[in-house]
Coordinates of C-alpha atoms in Angstrom, one line a residue:
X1 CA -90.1 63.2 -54.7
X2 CA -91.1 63.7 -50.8
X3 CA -88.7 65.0 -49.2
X4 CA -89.7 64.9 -45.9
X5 CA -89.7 61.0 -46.2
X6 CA -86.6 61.0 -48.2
X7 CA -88.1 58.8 -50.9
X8 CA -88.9 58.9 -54.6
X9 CA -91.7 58.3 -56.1
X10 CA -92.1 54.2 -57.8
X11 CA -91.5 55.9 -61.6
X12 CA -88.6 58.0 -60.1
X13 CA -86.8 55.3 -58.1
X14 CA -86.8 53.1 -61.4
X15 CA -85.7 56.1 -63.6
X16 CA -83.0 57.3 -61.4
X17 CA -81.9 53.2 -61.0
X18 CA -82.1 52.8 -64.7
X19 CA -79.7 55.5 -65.2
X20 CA -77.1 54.3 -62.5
X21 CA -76.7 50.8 -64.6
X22 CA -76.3 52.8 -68.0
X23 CA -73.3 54.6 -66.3
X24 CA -72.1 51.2 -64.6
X25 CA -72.5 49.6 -68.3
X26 CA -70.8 52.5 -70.1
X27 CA -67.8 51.8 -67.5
X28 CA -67.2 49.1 -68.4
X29 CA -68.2 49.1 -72.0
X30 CA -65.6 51.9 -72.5
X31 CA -62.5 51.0 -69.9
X32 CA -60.0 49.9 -72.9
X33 CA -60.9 53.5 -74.6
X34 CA -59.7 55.5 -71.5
X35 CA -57.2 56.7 -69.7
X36 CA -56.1 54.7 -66.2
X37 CA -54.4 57.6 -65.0
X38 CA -55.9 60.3 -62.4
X39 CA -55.2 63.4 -62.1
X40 CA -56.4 66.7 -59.9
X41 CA -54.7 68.8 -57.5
X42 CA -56.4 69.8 -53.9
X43 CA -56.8 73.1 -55.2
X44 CA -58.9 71.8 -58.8
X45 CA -61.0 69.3 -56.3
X46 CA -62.4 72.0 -53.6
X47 CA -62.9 74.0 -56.2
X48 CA -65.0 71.5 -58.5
X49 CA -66.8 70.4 -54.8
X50 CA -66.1 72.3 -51.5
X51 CA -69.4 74.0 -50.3
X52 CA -71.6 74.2 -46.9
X53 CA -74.2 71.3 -46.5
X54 CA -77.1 71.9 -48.8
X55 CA -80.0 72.8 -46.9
X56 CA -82.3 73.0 -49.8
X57 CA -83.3 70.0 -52.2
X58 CA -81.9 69.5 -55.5
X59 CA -82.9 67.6 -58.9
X60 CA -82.0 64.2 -58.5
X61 CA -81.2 63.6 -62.1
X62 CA -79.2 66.6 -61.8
X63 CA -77.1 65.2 -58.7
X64 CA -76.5 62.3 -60.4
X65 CA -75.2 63.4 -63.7
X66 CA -72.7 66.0 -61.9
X67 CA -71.3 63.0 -59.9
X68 CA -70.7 60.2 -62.6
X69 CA -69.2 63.2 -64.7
X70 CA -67.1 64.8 -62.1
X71 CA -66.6 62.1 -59.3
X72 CA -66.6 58.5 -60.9
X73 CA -65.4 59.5 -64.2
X74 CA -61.9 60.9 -63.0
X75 CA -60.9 58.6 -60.4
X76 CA -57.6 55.9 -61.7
X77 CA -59.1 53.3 -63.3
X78 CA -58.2 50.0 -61.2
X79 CA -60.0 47.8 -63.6
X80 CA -58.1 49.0 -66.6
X81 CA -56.3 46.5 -68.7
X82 CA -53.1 48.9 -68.3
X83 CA -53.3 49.2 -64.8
X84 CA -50.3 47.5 -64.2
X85 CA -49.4 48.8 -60.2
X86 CA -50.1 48.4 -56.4
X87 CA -52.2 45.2 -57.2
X88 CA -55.2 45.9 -59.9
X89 CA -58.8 45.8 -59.1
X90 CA -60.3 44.0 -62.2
X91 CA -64.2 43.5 -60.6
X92 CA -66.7 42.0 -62.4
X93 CA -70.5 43.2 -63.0
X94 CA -72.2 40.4 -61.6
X95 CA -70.2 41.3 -58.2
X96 CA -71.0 44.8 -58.6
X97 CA -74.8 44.3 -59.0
X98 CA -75.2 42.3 -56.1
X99 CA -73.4 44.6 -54.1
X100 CA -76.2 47.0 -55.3
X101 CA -79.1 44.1 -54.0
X102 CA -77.1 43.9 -50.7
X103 CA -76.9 47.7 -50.4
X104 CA -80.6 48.7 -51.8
X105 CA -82.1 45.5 -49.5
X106 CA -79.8 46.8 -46.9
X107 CA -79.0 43.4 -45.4
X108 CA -77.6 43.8 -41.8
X109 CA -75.4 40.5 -41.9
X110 CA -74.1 40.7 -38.4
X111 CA -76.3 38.5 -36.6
X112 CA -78.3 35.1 -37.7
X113 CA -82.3 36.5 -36.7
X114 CA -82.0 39.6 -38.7
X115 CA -81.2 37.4 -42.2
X116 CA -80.2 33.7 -41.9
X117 CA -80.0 33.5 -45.1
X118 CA -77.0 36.4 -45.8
X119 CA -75.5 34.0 -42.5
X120 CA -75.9 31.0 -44.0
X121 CA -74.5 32.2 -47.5
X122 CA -71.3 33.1 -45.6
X123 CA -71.6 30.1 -44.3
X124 CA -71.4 28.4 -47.7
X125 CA -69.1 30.9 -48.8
X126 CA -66.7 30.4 -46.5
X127 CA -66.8 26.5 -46.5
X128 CA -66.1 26.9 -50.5
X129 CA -62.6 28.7 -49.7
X130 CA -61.8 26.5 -46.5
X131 CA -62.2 23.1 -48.7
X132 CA -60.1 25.3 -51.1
X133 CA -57.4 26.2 -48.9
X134 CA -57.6 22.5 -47.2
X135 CA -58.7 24.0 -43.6
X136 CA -61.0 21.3 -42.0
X137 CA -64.6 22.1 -43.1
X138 CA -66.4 21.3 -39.7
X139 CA -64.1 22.7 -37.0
X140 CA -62.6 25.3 -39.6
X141 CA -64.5 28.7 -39.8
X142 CA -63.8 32.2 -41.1
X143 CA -65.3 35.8 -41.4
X144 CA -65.4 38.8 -44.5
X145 CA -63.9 41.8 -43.7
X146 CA -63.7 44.7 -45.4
X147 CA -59.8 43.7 -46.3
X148 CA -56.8 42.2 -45.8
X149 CA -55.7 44.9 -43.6
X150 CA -58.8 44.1 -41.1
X151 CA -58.4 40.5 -41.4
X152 CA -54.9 40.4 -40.4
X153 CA -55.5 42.1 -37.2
X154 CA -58.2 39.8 -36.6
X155 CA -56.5 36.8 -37.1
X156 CA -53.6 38.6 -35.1
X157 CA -56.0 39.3 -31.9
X158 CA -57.4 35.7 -31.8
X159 CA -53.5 34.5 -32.0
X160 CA -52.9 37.0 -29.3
X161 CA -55.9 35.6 -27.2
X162 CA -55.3 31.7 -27.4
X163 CA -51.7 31.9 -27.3
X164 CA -50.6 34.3 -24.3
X165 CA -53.9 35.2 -22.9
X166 CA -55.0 38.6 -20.9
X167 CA -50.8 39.1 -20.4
X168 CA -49.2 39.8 -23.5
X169 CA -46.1 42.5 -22.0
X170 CA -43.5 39.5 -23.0
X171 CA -45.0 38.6 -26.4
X172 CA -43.4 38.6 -29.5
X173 CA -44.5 38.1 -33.2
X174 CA -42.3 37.7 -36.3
X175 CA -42.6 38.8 -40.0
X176 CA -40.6 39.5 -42.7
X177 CA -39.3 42.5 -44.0
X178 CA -41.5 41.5 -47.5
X179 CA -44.6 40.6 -44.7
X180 CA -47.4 43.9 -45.7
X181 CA -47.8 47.3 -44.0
X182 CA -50.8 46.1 -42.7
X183 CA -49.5 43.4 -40.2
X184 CA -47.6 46.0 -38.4
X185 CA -50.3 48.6 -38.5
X186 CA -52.6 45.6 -37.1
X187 CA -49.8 44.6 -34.5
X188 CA -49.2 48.4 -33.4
X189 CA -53.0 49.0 -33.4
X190 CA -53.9 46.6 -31.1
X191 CA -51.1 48.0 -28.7
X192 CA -47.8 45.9 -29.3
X193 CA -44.7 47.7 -28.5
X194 CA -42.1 48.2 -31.0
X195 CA -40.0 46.2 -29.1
X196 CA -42.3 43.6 -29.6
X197 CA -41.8 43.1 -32.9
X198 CA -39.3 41.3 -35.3
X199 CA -38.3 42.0 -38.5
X200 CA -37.1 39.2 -40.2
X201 CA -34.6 39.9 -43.2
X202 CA -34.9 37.6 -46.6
X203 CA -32.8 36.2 -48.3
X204 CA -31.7 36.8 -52.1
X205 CA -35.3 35.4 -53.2
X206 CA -37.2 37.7 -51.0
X207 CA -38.1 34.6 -48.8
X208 CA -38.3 34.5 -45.1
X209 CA -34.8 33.4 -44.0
X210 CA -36.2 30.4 -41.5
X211 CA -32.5 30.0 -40.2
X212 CA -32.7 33.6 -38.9
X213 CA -36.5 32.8 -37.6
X214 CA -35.0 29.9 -35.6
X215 CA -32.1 32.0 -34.5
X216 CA -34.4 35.0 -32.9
X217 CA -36.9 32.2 -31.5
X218 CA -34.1 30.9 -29.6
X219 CA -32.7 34.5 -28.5
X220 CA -36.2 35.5 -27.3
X221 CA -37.0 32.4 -25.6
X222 CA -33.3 32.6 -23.5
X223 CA -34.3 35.9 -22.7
X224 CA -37.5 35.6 -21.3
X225 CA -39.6 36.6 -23.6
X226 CA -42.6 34.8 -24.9
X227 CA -42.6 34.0 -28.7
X228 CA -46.5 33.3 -29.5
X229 CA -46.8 34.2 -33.1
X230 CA -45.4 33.9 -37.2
X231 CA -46.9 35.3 -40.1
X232 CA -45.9 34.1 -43.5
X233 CA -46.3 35.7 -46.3
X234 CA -48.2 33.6 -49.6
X235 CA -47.6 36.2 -52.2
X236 CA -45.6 39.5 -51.1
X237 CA -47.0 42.8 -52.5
X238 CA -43.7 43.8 -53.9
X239 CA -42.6 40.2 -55.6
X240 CA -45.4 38.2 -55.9
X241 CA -42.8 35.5 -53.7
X242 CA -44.1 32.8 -51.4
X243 CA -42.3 32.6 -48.4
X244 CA -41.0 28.8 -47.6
X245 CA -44.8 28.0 -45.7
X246 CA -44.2 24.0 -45.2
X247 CA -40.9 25.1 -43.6
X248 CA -42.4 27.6 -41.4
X249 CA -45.5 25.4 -40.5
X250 CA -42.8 22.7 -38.8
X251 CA -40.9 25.3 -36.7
X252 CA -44.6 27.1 -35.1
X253 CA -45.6 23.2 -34.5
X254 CA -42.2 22.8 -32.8
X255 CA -41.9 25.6 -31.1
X256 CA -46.0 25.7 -30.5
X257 CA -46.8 29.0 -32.0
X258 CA -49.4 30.4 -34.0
X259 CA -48.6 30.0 -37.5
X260 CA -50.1 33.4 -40.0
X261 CA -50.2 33.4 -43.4
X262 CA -51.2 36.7 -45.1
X263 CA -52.3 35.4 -48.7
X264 CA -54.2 38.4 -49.2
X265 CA -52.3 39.2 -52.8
X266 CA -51.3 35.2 -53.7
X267 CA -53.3 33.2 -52.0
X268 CA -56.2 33.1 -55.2
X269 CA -53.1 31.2 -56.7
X270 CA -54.1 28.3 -55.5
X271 CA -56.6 27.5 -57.9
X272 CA -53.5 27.3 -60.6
X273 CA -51.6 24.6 -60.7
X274 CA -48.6 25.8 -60.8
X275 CA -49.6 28.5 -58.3
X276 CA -50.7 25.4 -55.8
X277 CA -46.9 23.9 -56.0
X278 CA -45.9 27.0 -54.7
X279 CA -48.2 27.4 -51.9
X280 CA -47.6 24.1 -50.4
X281 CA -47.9 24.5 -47.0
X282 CA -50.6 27.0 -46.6
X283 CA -52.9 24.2 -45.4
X284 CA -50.7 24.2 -42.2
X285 CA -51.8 28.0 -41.2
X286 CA -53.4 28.3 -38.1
X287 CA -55.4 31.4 -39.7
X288 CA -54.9 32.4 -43.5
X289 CA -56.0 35.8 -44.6
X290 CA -57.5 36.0 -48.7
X291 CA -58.6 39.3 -50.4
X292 CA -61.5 38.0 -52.5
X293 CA -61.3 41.9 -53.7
X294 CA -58.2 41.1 -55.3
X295 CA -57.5 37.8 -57.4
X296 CA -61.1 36.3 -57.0
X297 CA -62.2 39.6 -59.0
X298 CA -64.3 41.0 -56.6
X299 CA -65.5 44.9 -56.0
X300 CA -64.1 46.7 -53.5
X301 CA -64.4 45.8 -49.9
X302 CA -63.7 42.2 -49.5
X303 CA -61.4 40.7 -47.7
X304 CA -61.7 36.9 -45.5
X305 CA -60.1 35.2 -42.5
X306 CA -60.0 31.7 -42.4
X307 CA -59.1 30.0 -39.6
X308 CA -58.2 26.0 -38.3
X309 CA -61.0 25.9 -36.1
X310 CA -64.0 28.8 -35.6
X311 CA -64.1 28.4 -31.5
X312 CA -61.2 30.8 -31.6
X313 CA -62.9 33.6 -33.0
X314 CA -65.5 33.1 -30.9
X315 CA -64.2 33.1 -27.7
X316 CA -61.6 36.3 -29.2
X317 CA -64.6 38.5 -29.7
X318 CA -67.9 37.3 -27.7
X319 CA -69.8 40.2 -26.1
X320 CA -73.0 39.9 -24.6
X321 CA -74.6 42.9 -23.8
X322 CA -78.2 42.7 -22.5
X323 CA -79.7 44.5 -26.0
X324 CA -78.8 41.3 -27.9
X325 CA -79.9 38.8 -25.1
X326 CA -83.1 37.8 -27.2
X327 CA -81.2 37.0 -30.4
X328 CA -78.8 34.3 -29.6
X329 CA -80.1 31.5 -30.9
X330 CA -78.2 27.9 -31.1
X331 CA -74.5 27.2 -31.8
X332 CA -75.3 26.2 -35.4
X333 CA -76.8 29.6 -36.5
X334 CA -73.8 31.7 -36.3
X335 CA -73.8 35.4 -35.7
X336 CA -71.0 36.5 -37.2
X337 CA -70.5 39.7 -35.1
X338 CA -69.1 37.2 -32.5
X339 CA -66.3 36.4 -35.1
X340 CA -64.8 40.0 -35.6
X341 CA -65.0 44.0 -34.8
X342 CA -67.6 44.4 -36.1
X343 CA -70.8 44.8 -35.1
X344 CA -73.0 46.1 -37.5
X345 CA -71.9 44.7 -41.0
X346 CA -73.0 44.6 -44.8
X347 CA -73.6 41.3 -46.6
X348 CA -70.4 40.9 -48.0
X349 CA -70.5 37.2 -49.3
X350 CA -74.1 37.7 -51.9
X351 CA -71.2 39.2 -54.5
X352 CA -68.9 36.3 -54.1
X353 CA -72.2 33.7 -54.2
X354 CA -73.6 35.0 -57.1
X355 CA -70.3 35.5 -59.1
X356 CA -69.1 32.2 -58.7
X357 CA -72.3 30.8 -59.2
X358 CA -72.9 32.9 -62.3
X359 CA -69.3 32.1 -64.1
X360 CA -68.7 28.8 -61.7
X361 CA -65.1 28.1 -60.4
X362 CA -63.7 27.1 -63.4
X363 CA -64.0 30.2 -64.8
X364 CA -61.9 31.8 -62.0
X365 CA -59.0 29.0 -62.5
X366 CA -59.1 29.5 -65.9
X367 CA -58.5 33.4 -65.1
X368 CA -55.6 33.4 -62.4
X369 CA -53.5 30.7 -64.8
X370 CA -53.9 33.5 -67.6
X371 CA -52.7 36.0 -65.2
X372 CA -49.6 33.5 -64.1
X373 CA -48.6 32.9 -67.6
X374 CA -49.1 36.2 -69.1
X375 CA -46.0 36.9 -66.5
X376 CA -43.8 34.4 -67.3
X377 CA -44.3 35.8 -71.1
X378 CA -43.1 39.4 -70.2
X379 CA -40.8 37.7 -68.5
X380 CA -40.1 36.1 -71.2
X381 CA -39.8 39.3 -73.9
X382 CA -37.9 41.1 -71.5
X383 CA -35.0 38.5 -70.9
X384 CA -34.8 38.8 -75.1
X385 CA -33.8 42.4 -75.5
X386 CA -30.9 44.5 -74.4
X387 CA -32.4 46.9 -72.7
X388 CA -33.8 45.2 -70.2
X389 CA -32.6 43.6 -66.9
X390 CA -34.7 41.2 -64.7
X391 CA -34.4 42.3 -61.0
X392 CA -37.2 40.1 -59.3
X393 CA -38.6 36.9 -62.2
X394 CA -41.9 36.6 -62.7
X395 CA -43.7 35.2 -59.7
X396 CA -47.6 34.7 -59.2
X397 CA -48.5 37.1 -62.0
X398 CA -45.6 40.0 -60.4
X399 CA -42.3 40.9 -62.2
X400 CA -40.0 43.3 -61.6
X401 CA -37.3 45.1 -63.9
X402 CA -35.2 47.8 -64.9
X403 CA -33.9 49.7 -68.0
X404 CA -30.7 48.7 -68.1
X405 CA -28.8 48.3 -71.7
X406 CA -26.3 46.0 -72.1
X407 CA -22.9 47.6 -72.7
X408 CA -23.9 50.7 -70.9
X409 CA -21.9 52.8 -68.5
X410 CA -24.5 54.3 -66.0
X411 CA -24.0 54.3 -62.3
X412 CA -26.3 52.6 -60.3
X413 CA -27.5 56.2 -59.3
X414 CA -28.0 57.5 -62.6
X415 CA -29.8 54.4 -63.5
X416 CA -32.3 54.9 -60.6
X417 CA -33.2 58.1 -61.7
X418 CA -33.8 56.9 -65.1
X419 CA -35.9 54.5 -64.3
X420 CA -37.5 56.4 -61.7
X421 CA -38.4 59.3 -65.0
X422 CA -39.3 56.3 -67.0
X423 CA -42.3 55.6 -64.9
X424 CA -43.2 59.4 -63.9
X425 CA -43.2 60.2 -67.9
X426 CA -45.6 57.1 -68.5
X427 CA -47.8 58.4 -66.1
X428 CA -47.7 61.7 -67.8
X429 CA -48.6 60.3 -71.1
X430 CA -51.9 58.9 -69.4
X431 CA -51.3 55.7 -71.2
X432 CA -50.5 53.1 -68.6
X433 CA -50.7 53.1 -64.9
X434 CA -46.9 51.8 -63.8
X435 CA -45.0 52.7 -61.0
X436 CA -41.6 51.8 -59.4
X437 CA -40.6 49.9 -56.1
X438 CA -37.0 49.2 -54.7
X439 CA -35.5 46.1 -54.7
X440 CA -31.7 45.3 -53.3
X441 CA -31.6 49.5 -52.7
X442 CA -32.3 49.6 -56.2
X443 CA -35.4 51.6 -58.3
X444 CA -37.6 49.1 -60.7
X445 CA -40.5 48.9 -62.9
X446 CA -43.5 46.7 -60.9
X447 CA -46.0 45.1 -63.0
X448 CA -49.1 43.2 -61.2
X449 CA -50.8 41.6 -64.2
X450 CA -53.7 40.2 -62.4
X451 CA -56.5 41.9 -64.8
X452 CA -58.0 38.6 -67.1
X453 CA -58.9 41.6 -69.1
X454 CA -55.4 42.6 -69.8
X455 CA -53.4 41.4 -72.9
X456 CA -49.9 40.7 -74.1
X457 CA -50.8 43.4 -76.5
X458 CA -51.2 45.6 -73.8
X459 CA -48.0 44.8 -72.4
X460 CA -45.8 45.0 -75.3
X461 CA -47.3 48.3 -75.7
X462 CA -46.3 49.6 -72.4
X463 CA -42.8 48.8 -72.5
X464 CA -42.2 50.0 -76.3
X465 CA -43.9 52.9 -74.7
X466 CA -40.9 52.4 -71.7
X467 CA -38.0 52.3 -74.5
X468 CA -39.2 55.4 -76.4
X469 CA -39.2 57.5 -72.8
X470 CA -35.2 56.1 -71.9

C-alpha cells in the first residue's frame, strides 16, 4: 500500500476486490435467510461509528470487514422477498457489477469527448424506452437522473421554460392529491409559490377527477392566471392507480398545456399486457418520468426523463461557459449535461445496457406480469376470509387492506389502531417489512409486491403472521 499515492499494490487491489464480490455474493446468496427489518437507535450508531477523521492509515482488510459487518449488514433489506412497503428495491447482480465497472473506470458521462461511448449507450438506452413508451424515436430524447424526484423537476423546468418563458408570476400547474411528494418538492424548489399550485382531489378510485381539472382550468384562466402545466400520475405510490391519461392528454391538447406523467412507480407496467391497457395514453405525455431503479430491477440511483422531442431540454439547460468551448462537438454527439442539472455525472445507463442485454427484455416482461398477478392472487385470498376487508383492489402489483372481521363491532377508531399495532408488531417480529398508509381517513396494510423474487408463500406467510398479531 502507498499511501501517499492512495493506491494499492496489483496483488492488493485484486485481494481487497475479490473480497468485495464474496460479500456482494453472500448478499444475495443469503437474503431469504435474513431478516428485512432494521434496527438502531442514534445513540447505538455514534456509538458503533462517531469519531474524528483518521489521520493515521489503517488495514484495509481490516476497514473492510468492520463495514460489511457493521454498515451493509444492518441496513433494511429492500431486495428482500418480504419487503412488502414504500416500493421494494429487488436489483439484480449484473446491474450491480456494472455499476462497479462504471464506478472503478470512473466514467464522467456528462459530455460526448470525455466517453462517446457511455453517450452513445444512453443514447441507445434511451431510444429502447422511448420506442417502449411510443415517444417518437428521432425528435424524442431523454436523460438518467439519479431518480424520479430529479426527473420530475426536470421535466417540470423544461415545461416551465417552453410554456410561459422567463415570466412565470401567473403560472399555474395541476396534480392530484395521489400525484408524489416529489412533484411539489420539485415545483417549490424551483420557486413556485404555493399559490401556484393546485391540488386536485380524486375521485372514489383514487383517479384524477378531470371534471374538477376542467373546472379549475376554467377558473384560473377567467382570473388571469396562466395555466401552463398537468402532471398525471401512471401508477400512484399509495395505490398502484393510473390516473385516466388518454382523458388528460385531450384536455392539455385543448387547452395547450404541457401534459406530465410521473410513471416513476407504474410506468415499467407497460411491458404487461394487462399493465399496457391500463396505461393507454401515456404515449400522449409531453415528458414521462420512469424509475429504472424501481420495476426495471435496477440498483439504486436510477431514474429517466423522457420527453416528445429533445430540443426542449436543450434549450432548458444550455450553458456555455468558455472552459467547455473546445468540446462541443456536432448536434449528433450529445452532451448530456445540456439535458439536465447536472454537470458532472456517473454513467448511469452501462447497468441498464448490460442487464437487459444479459437477461434480454423478455425476461423483464416475464417479471413485471409475475409481480401483476401475484397481486391479483392476494387479492384474491384476502376477499376469501372474514377477517379481511379490501380497501384499495389490487392494482399494478399494489393492494391495500385492513383487519376487519365480519360480524365485528369495532369503531372505525379502534380498528385503526389495530391495524396500525398489526403492522408495528410485524415489524417487531423482524419477519416481514409492512407498513400502513391511509386511505378514505382510514389506516391499512400496503403491500408493493414488485420483488420477482417474492412468492405467494411468502405472502401467505405474512398475513397468517397478520391474523396471529389481531
Amino acid at each position: 500500500m502507498n499511501k501517499d499515492t492512495l493506491e494499492l499494490s496489483k496483488e492488493e487491489m485484486k485481494a481487497y476486490g475479490y473480497s468485495v464480490v464474496d460479500a456482494v455474493v453472500a448478499h444475495y446468496d443469503t437474503l431469504n435467510d435474513r431478516s428485512p427489518i432494521a434496527t438502531g437507535s442514534r445513540k447505538e450508531m455514534d456509538s458503533l461509528f462517531l469519531e474524528e477523521a483518521p489521520e493515521k492509515p489503517s488495514d484495509p482488510k481490516e476497514v473492510l470487514d468492520f463495514v460489511i459487518e457493521k454498515v451493509m449488514n444492518k441496513g433494511a433489506i429492500a431486495a428482500h422477498p418480504k419487503f412488502f412497503s414504500f416500493v421494494p428495491g429487488p436489483s439484480n447482480y449484473i446491474s450491480a457489477m456494472a455499476d462497479t465497472l462504471a464506478t472503478g473506470y470512473n466514467v464522467f458521462s456528462g459530455g460526448w469527448s470525455q466517453s462517446p461511448p457511455a453517450a452513445e449507450l444512453e443514447i441507445v438506452t434511451i431510444s429502447w424506452l422511448l420506442k417502449i413508451f411510443g415517444l417518437p424515436l428521432k425528435k424524442g430524447g431523454g436523460i438518467f437522473t439519479s431518480g424520479g424526484s430529479m426527473a420530475n423537476l426536470t421535466a417540470i423546468v423544461t415545461a416551465r421554460r417552453v410554456k410561459c418563458g422567463d415570466d412565470f408570476s401567473k403560472a399555474i400547474i395541476y396534480l392530484s392529491d395521489q400525484a408524489h411528494s416529489s412533484n411539489i418538492k420539485a415545483i417549490r424548489t424551483i420557486g413556485f409559490r404555493k399559490e401556484q399550485i393546485r391540488l386536485i382531489p380524486t375521485d372514489s378510485e383514487f383517479k384524477f377527477s378531470t371534471i374538477k381539472l376542467k373546472n379549475a382550468i376554467a377558473k384560473d384562466r377567467l382570473e388571469g392566471l396562466q395555466p401552463f402545466c398537468v402532471i398525471g400520475t401512471a401508477g400512484t405510490t399509495n395505490t398502484g392507480t393510473v390516473d385516466p391519461l388518454k382523458e388528460i392528454a385531450a384536455i392539455c391538447k385543448e387547452e395547450k398545456l404541457w401534459f406530465h406523467i410521473d410513471g416513476a412507480y407504474g410506468g415499467a407496467a407497460i411491458l404487461d399486457k394487462k399493465g399496457k391497457e391500463l396505461l393507454k395514453g401515456i404515449s400522449k405525455a409531453d415528458s414521462i418520468t420512469v424509475d429504472p431503479h424501481k420495476w426495471f430491477f435496477q440498483p439504486y440511483e436510477m431514474g429517466c426523463l423522457l420527453i416528445r422531442n429533445h430540443k426542449y431540454l436543450k434549450s432548458t439547460f444550455v450553458e456555455k461557459p468558455e472552459y467547455l468551448r473546445d468540446i462541443e462537438g456536432n448536434e449528433s454527439e450529445i452532451n448530456f449535461y445540456d439535458h439536465g442539472v447536472q454537470l458532472t455525472r456517473r454513467f448511469r445507463a452501462l447497468k441498464f445496457y448490460m442487464s437487459l442485454k444479459t437477461f434480454g427484455l423478455k425476461a423483464f416482461k416475464k417479471a413485471i406480469s409475475y409481480n401483476i398477478e401475484l397481486a391479483e392472487k392476494t387479492e384474491k385470498l384476502l376477499r376469501k376470509s372474514s377477517k379481511w376487508e379490501i380497501v384499495s383492489p389490487a392494482t399494478l402489483a399494489i393492494i391495500n387492506f385492513r383487519y376487519n372481521p365480519i360480524g365485528n363491532s369495532y369503531s372505525e377508531k379502534e380498528l385503526d389502531t389495530l391495524n396500525q399495532k398489526i403492522s408495528e408488531s410485524v415489524l417487531a417480529s423482524k419477519e416481514a417489512f409492512l407498513v400502513t398508509t391511509v386511505l378514505n381517513g382510514q389506516v391499512v396494510l400496503r403491500m408493493c409486491l414488485i420483488n420477482p423474487r417474492t412468492s405467494f408463500q411468502d405472502v401467505k406467510d405474512t398475513i397468517t403472521l397478520c391474523e396471529q398479531f389481531a
